[in-house]
Short mmCIF file of C-alpha atoms in Angstrom, two decimals:
data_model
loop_
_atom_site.label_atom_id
_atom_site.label_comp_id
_atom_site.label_asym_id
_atom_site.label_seq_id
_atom_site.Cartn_x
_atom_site.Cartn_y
_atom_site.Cartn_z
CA UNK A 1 28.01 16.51 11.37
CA UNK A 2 24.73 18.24 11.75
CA UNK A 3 23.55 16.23 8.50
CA UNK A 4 24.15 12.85 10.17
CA UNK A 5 22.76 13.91 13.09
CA UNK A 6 19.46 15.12 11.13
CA UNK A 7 20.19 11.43 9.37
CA UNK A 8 19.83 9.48 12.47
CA UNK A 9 17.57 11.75 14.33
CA UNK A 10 14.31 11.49 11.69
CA UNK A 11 13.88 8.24 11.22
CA UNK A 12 13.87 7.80 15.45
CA UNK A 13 11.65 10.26 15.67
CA UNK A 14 9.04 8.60 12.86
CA UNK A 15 9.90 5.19 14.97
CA UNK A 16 8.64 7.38 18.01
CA UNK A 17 5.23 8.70 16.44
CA UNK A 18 4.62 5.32 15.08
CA UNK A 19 4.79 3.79 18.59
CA UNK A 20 2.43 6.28 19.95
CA UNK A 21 0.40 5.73 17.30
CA UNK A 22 0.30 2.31 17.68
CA UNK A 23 -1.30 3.40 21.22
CA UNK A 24 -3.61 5.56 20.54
CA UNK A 25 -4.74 2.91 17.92
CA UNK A 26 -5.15 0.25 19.96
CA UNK A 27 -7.19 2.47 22.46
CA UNK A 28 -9.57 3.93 20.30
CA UNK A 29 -12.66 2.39 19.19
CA UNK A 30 -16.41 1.72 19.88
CA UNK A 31 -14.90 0.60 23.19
CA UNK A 32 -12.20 3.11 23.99
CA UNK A 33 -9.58 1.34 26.33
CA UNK A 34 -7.69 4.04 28.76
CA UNK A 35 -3.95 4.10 27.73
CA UNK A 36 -2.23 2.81 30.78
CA UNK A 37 -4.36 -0.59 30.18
CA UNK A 38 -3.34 -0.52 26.43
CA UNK A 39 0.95 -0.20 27.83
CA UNK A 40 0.02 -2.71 30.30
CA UNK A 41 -1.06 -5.46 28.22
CA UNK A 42 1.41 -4.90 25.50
CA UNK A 43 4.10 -4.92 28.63
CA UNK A 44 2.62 -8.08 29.65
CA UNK A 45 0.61 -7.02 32.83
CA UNK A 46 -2.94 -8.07 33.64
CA UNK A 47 -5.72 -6.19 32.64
CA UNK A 48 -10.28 -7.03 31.96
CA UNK A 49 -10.36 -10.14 30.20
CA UNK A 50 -12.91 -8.33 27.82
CA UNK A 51 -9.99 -5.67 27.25
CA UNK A 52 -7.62 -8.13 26.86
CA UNK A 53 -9.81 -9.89 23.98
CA UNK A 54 -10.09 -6.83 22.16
CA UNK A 55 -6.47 -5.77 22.47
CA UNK A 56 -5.12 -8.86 21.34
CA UNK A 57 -7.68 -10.51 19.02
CA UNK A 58 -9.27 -7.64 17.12
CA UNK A 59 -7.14 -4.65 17.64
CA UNK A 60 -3.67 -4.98 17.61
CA UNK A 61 -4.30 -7.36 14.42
CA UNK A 62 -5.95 -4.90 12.84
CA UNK A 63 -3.17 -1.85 13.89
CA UNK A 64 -0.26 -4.31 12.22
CA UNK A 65 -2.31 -4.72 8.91
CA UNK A 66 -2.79 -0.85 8.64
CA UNK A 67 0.76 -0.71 9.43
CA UNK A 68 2.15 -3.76 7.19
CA UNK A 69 -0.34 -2.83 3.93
CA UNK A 70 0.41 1.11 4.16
CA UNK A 71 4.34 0.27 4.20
CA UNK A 72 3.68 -2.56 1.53
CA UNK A 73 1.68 0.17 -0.73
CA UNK A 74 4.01 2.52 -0.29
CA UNK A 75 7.33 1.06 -1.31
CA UNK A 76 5.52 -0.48 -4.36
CA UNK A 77 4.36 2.92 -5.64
CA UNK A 78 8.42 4.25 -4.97
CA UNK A 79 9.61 1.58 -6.70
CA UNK A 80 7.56 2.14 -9.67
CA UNK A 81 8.20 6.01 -9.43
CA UNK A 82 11.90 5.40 -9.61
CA UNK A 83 11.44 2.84 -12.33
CA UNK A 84 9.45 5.06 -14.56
CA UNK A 85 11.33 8.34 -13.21
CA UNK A 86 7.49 9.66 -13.12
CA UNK A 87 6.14 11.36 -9.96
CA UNK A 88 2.91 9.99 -10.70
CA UNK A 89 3.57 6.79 -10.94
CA UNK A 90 1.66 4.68 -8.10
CA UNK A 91 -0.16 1.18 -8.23
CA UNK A 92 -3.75 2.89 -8.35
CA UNK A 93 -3.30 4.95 -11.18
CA UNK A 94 -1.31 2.43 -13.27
CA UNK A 95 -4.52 0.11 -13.15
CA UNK A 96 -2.60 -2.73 -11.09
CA UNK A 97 -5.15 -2.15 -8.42
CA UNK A 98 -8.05 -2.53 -10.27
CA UNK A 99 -6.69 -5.74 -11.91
CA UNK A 100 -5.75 -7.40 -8.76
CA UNK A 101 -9.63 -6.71 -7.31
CA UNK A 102 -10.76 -8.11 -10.86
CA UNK A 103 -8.90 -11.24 -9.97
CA UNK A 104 -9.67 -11.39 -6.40
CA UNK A 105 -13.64 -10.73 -7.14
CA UNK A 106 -13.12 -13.65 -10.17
CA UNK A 107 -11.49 -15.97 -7.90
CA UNK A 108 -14.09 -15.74 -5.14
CA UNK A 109 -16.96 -15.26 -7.39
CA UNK A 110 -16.10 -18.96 -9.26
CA UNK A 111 -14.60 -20.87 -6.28
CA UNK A 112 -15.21 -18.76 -2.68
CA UNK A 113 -12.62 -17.15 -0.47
CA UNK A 114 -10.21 -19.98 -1.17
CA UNK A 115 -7.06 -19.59 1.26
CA UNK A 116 -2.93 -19.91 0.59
CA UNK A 117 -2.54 -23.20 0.23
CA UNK A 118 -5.39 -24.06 -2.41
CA UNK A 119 -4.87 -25.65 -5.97
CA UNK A 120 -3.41 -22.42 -8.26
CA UNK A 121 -6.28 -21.25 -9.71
CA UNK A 122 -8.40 -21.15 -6.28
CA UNK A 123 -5.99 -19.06 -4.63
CA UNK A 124 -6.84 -15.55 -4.06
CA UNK A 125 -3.55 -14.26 -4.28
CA UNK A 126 -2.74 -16.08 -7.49
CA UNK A 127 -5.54 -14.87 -8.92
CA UNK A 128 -5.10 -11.06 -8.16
CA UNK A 129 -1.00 -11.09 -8.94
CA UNK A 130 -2.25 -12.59 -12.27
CA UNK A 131 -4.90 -9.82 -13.16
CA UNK A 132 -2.65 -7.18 -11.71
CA UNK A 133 0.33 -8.58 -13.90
CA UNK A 134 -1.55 -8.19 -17.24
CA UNK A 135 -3.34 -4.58 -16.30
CA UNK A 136 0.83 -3.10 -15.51
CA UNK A 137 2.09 -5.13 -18.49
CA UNK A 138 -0.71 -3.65 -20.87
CA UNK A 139 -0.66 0.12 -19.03
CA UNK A 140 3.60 -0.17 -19.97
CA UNK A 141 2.81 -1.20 -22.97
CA UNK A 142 0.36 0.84 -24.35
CA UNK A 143 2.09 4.12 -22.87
CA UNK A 144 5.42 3.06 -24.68
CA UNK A 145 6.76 5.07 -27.70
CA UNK A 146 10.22 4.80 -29.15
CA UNK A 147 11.75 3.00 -25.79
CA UNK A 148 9.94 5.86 -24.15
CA UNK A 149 7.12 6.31 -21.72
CA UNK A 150 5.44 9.29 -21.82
CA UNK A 151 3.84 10.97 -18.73
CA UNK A 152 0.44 11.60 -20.26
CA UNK A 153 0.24 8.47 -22.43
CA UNK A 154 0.77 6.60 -19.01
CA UNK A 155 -1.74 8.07 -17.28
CA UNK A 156 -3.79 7.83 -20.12
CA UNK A 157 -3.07 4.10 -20.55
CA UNK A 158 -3.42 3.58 -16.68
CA UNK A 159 -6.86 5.36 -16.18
CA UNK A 160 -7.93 3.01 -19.05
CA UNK A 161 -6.95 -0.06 -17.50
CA UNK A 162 -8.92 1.23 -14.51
CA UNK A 163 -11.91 1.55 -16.59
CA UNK A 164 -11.79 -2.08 -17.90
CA UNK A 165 -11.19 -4.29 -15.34
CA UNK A 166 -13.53 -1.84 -12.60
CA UNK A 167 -16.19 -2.57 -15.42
CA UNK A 168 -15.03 -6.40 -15.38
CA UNK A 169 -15.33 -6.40 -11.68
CA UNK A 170 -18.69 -4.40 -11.28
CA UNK A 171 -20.06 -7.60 -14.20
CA UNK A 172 -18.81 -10.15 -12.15
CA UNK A 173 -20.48 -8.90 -8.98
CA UNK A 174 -23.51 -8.18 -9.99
CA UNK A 175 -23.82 -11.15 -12.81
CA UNK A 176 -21.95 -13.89 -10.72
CA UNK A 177 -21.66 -12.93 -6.97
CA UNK A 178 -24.85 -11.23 -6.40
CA UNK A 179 -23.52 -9.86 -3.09
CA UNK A 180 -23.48 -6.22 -3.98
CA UNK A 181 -23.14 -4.51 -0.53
CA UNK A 182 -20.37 -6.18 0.85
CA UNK A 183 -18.55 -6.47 -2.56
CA UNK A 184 -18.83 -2.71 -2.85
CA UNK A 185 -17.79 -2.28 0.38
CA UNK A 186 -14.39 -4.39 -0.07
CA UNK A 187 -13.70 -2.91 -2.88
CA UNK A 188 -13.59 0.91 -1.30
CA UNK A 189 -10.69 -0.64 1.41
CA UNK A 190 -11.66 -2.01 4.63
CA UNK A 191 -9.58 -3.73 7.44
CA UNK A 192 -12.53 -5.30 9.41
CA UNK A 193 -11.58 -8.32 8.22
CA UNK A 194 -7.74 -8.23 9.64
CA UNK A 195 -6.78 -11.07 11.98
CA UNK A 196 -3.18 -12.80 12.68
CA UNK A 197 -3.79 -15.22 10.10
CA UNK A 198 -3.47 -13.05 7.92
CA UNK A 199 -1.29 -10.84 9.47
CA UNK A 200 1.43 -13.03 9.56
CA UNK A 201 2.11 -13.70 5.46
CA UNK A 202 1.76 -9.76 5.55
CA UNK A 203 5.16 -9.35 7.54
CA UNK A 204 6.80 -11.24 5.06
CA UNK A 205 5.52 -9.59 2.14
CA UNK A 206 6.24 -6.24 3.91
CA UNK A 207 9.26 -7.35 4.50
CA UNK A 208 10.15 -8.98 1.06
CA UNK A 209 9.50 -5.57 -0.78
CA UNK A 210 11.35 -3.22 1.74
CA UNK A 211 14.59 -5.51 1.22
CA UNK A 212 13.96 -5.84 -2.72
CA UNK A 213 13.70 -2.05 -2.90
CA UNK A 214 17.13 -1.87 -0.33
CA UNK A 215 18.81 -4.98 -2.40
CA UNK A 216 18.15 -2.67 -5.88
CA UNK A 217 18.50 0.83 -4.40
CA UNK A 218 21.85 1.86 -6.34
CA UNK A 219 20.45 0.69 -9.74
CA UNK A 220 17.53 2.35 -8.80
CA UNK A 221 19.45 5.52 -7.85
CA UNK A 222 21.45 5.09 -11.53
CA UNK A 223 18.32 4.91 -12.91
CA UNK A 224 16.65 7.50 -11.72
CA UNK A 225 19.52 9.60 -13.69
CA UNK A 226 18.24 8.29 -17.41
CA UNK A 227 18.48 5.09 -18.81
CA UNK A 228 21.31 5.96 -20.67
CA UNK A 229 23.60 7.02 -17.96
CA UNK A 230 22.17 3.94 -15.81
CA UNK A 231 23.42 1.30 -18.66
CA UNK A 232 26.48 3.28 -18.74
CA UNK A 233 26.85 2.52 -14.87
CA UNK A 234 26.71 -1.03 -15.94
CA UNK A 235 22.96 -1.68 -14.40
CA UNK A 236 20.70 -4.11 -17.09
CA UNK A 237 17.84 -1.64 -17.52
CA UNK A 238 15.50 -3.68 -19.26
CA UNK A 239 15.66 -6.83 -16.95
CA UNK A 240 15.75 -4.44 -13.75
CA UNK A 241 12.04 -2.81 -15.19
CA UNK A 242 10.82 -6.69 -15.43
CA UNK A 243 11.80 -7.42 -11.97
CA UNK A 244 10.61 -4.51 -10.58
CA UNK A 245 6.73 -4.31 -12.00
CA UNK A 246 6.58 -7.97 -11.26
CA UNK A 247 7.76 -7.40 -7.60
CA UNK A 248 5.49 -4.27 -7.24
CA UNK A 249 2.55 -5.79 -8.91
CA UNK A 250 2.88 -8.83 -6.54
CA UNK A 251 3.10 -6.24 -3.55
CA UNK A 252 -0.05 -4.43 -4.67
CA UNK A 253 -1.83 -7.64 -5.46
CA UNK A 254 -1.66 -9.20 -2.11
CA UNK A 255 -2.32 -5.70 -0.50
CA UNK A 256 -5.51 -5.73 -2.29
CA UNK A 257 -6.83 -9.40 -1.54
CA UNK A 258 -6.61 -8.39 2.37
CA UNK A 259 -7.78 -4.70 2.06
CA UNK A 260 -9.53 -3.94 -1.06
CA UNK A 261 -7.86 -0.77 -3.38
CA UNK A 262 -6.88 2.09 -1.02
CA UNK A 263 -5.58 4.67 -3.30
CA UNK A 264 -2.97 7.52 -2.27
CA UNK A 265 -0.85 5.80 -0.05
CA UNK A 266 1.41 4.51 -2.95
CA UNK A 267 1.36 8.07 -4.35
CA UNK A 268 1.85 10.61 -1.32
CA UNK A 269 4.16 8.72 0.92
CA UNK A 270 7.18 7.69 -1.69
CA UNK A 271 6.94 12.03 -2.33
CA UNK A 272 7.15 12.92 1.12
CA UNK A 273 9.42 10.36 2.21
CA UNK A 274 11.70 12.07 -1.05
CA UNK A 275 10.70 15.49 0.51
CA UNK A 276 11.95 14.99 3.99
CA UNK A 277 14.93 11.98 3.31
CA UNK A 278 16.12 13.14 0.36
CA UNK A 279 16.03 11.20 -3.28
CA UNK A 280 18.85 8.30 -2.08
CA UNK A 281 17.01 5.09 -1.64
CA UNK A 282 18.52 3.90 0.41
CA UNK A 283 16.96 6.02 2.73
CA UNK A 284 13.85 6.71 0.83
CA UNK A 285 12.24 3.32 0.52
CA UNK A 286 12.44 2.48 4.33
CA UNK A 287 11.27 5.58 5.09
CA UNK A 288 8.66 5.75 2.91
CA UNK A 289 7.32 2.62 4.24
CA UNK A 290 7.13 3.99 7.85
CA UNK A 291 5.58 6.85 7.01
CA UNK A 292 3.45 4.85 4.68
CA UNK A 293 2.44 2.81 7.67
CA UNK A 294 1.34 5.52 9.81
CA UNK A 295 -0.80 6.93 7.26
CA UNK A 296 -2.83 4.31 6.42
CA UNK A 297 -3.31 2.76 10.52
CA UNK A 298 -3.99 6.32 11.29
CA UNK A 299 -6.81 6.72 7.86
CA UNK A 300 -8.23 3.03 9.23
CA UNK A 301 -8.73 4.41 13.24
CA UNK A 302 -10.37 7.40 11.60
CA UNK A 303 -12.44 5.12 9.73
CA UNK A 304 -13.99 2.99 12.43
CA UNK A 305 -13.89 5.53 15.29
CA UNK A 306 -15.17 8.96 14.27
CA UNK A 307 -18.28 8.07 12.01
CA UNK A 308 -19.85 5.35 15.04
CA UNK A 309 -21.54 3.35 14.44
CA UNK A 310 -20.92 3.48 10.76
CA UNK A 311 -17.26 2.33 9.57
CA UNK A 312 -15.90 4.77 6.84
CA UNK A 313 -14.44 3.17 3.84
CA UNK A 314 -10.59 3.06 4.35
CA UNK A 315 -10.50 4.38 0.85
CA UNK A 316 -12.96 7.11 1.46
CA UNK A 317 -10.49 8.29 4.41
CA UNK A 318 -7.16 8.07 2.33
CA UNK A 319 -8.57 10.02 -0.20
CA UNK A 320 -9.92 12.78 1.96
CA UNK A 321 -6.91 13.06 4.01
CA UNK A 322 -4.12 12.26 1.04
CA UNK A 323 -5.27 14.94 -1.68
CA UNK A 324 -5.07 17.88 0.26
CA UNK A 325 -1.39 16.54 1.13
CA UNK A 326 -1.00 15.76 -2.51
CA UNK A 327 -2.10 19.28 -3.17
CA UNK A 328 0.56 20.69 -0.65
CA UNK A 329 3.26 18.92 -2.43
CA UNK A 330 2.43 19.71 -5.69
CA UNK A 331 2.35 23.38 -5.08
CA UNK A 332 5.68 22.99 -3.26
CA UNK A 333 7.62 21.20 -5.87
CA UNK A 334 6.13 24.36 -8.10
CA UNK A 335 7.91 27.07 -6.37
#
């Protein structure tokens, strides 16, 4: 009894924080908005016209990508830790990150910041799922030995992959695109450029990979026992590890045409979401999204409030603030 009660009583309490979050989000910035204005115009009460412009136009856009791309990130990376039963496992250190900015950078570089509904090969998204699709293909396949996939020879593979297409992207920019600065500056993780345009395909890819990872959670629970006791559960191993790197690579991919590579959230929050909801995934992958979007709204207020009137690099802040947790819980799966 006290188990289902622990059950029901988390995941309401994560909703909670995240609310509050949400809040505190919206209120802080270069103009900090007192809270009670912040409840009253998401209640639908009247508040300054210039608040209400920045609540709805710039902030609360910018709050749901945070949210939406942390939770996107985050079930990607536990899907591919569950699929590879390897703790390290994450879209940033298998080189699908780096891939997807070498496509992104490509695209725009050849044909500008084409939108959704472009011919193919202008579309940013296109572009980046493509690159990210042959840097996890090529990181699996190198690493692979004997049906196989050793932990170092991923990481191995992975950080090479990394190497490449970074190199690829740092020749485009400089060679084709000229635009250094900003380039770099994409490329560490930035939300400045959120806005409901592009907020809105984010809720459906948000959604999309939170029901995959629900829709495959007992094969992914089999297979998180071995292979072999997964095919003996009846689950189709080999066509279950195609779906699932193309479904995570095309999460990543479209996480990284609207924020750049943020590294860590992919990693940490599928472990701690494991750590506090158990290994079921049932429970794991929603969770791990929600906690996956509070991190990363909480890394991008940090970003643009505390360092005024500079804006921190969203990756700069997810790195500072995830290694010391990824520290923690390392040393606490030790003992």
């Amino acid at each position: 009894m006290k188990k289902c009660r622990g059950r029901v009583f988390l995941p309401v309490l994560f909703l909670l924080i995240l609310m509050v979050f949400i809040i505190i989000n919206i209120s802080i910035g270069t103009i900090n908005i007192p809270f009670i204005d912040v409840i009253k115009a998401l209640s639908g009460g009247e508040v300054e016209k210039k608040y209400s412009r920045i609540i709805f136009d710039i902030r609360i856009p910018r709050v749901l990508m945070g949210i939406l791309c942390g939770a996107t990130l985050s079930v990607a990376g536990t899907l591919f830790q569950a699929l590879l039963r390897n703790p390290l496992a994450d879209p940033y250190i298998l080189g699908i990150s780096s891939g997807a900015a070498f496509g992104t950078v490509l695209s725009i570089a050849a044909f500008g910041t084409a939108g959704v509904l472009t011919p193919i090969f202008y579309n940013l998204p296109f572009m980046a799922f493509l690159f990210a699709m042959i840097s996890a293909f090529s990181t699996y396949f190198i690493a692979r030995k004997g049906g196989k996939i050793p932990v170092v020879d991923l990481i191995l593979s992975g950080v090479i992959m990394n190497f490449l297409f970074s190199a690829g992207t740092t020749f485009v920019i400089v060679f084709g695109w000229r635009n250094v600065q900003h380039a770099t500056y994409w490329l560490m993780g930035s939300l400045s450029g959120a806005s409901w345009s592009k907020v809105i395909p984010m809720i459906f890819v948000a959604s999309g990979g939170v029901l995959t990872g629900l829709m495959f959670s007992n094969k992914l629970n089999a297979i998180s026992l071995g292979e072999e006791e997964a095919i003996n559960l009846g689950v189709n191993v080999e066509k279950l590890k195609i779906l699932i790197f193309v479904v995570g690579t095309l999460l990543t991919a479209y996480c990284v045409t609207a924020t750049g590579i943020v590294g860590f959230v992919g990693l940490i929050m599928p472990h701690t979401a494991r750590l506090i909801f158990g290994p079921n995934h049932k429970i794991s992958v929603p969770m791990s999204a929600l906690l996956g979007g509070i991190f990363l709204s909480v890394c991008d207020t940090i970003a643009r409030s505390v360092f005024q009137p500079t804006e921190m690099p969203l990756g700069t802040i997810t790195a500072l603030v995830g290694a010391p947790i990824f520290v923690y819980l390392l040393r606490r799966g030790r003992k």
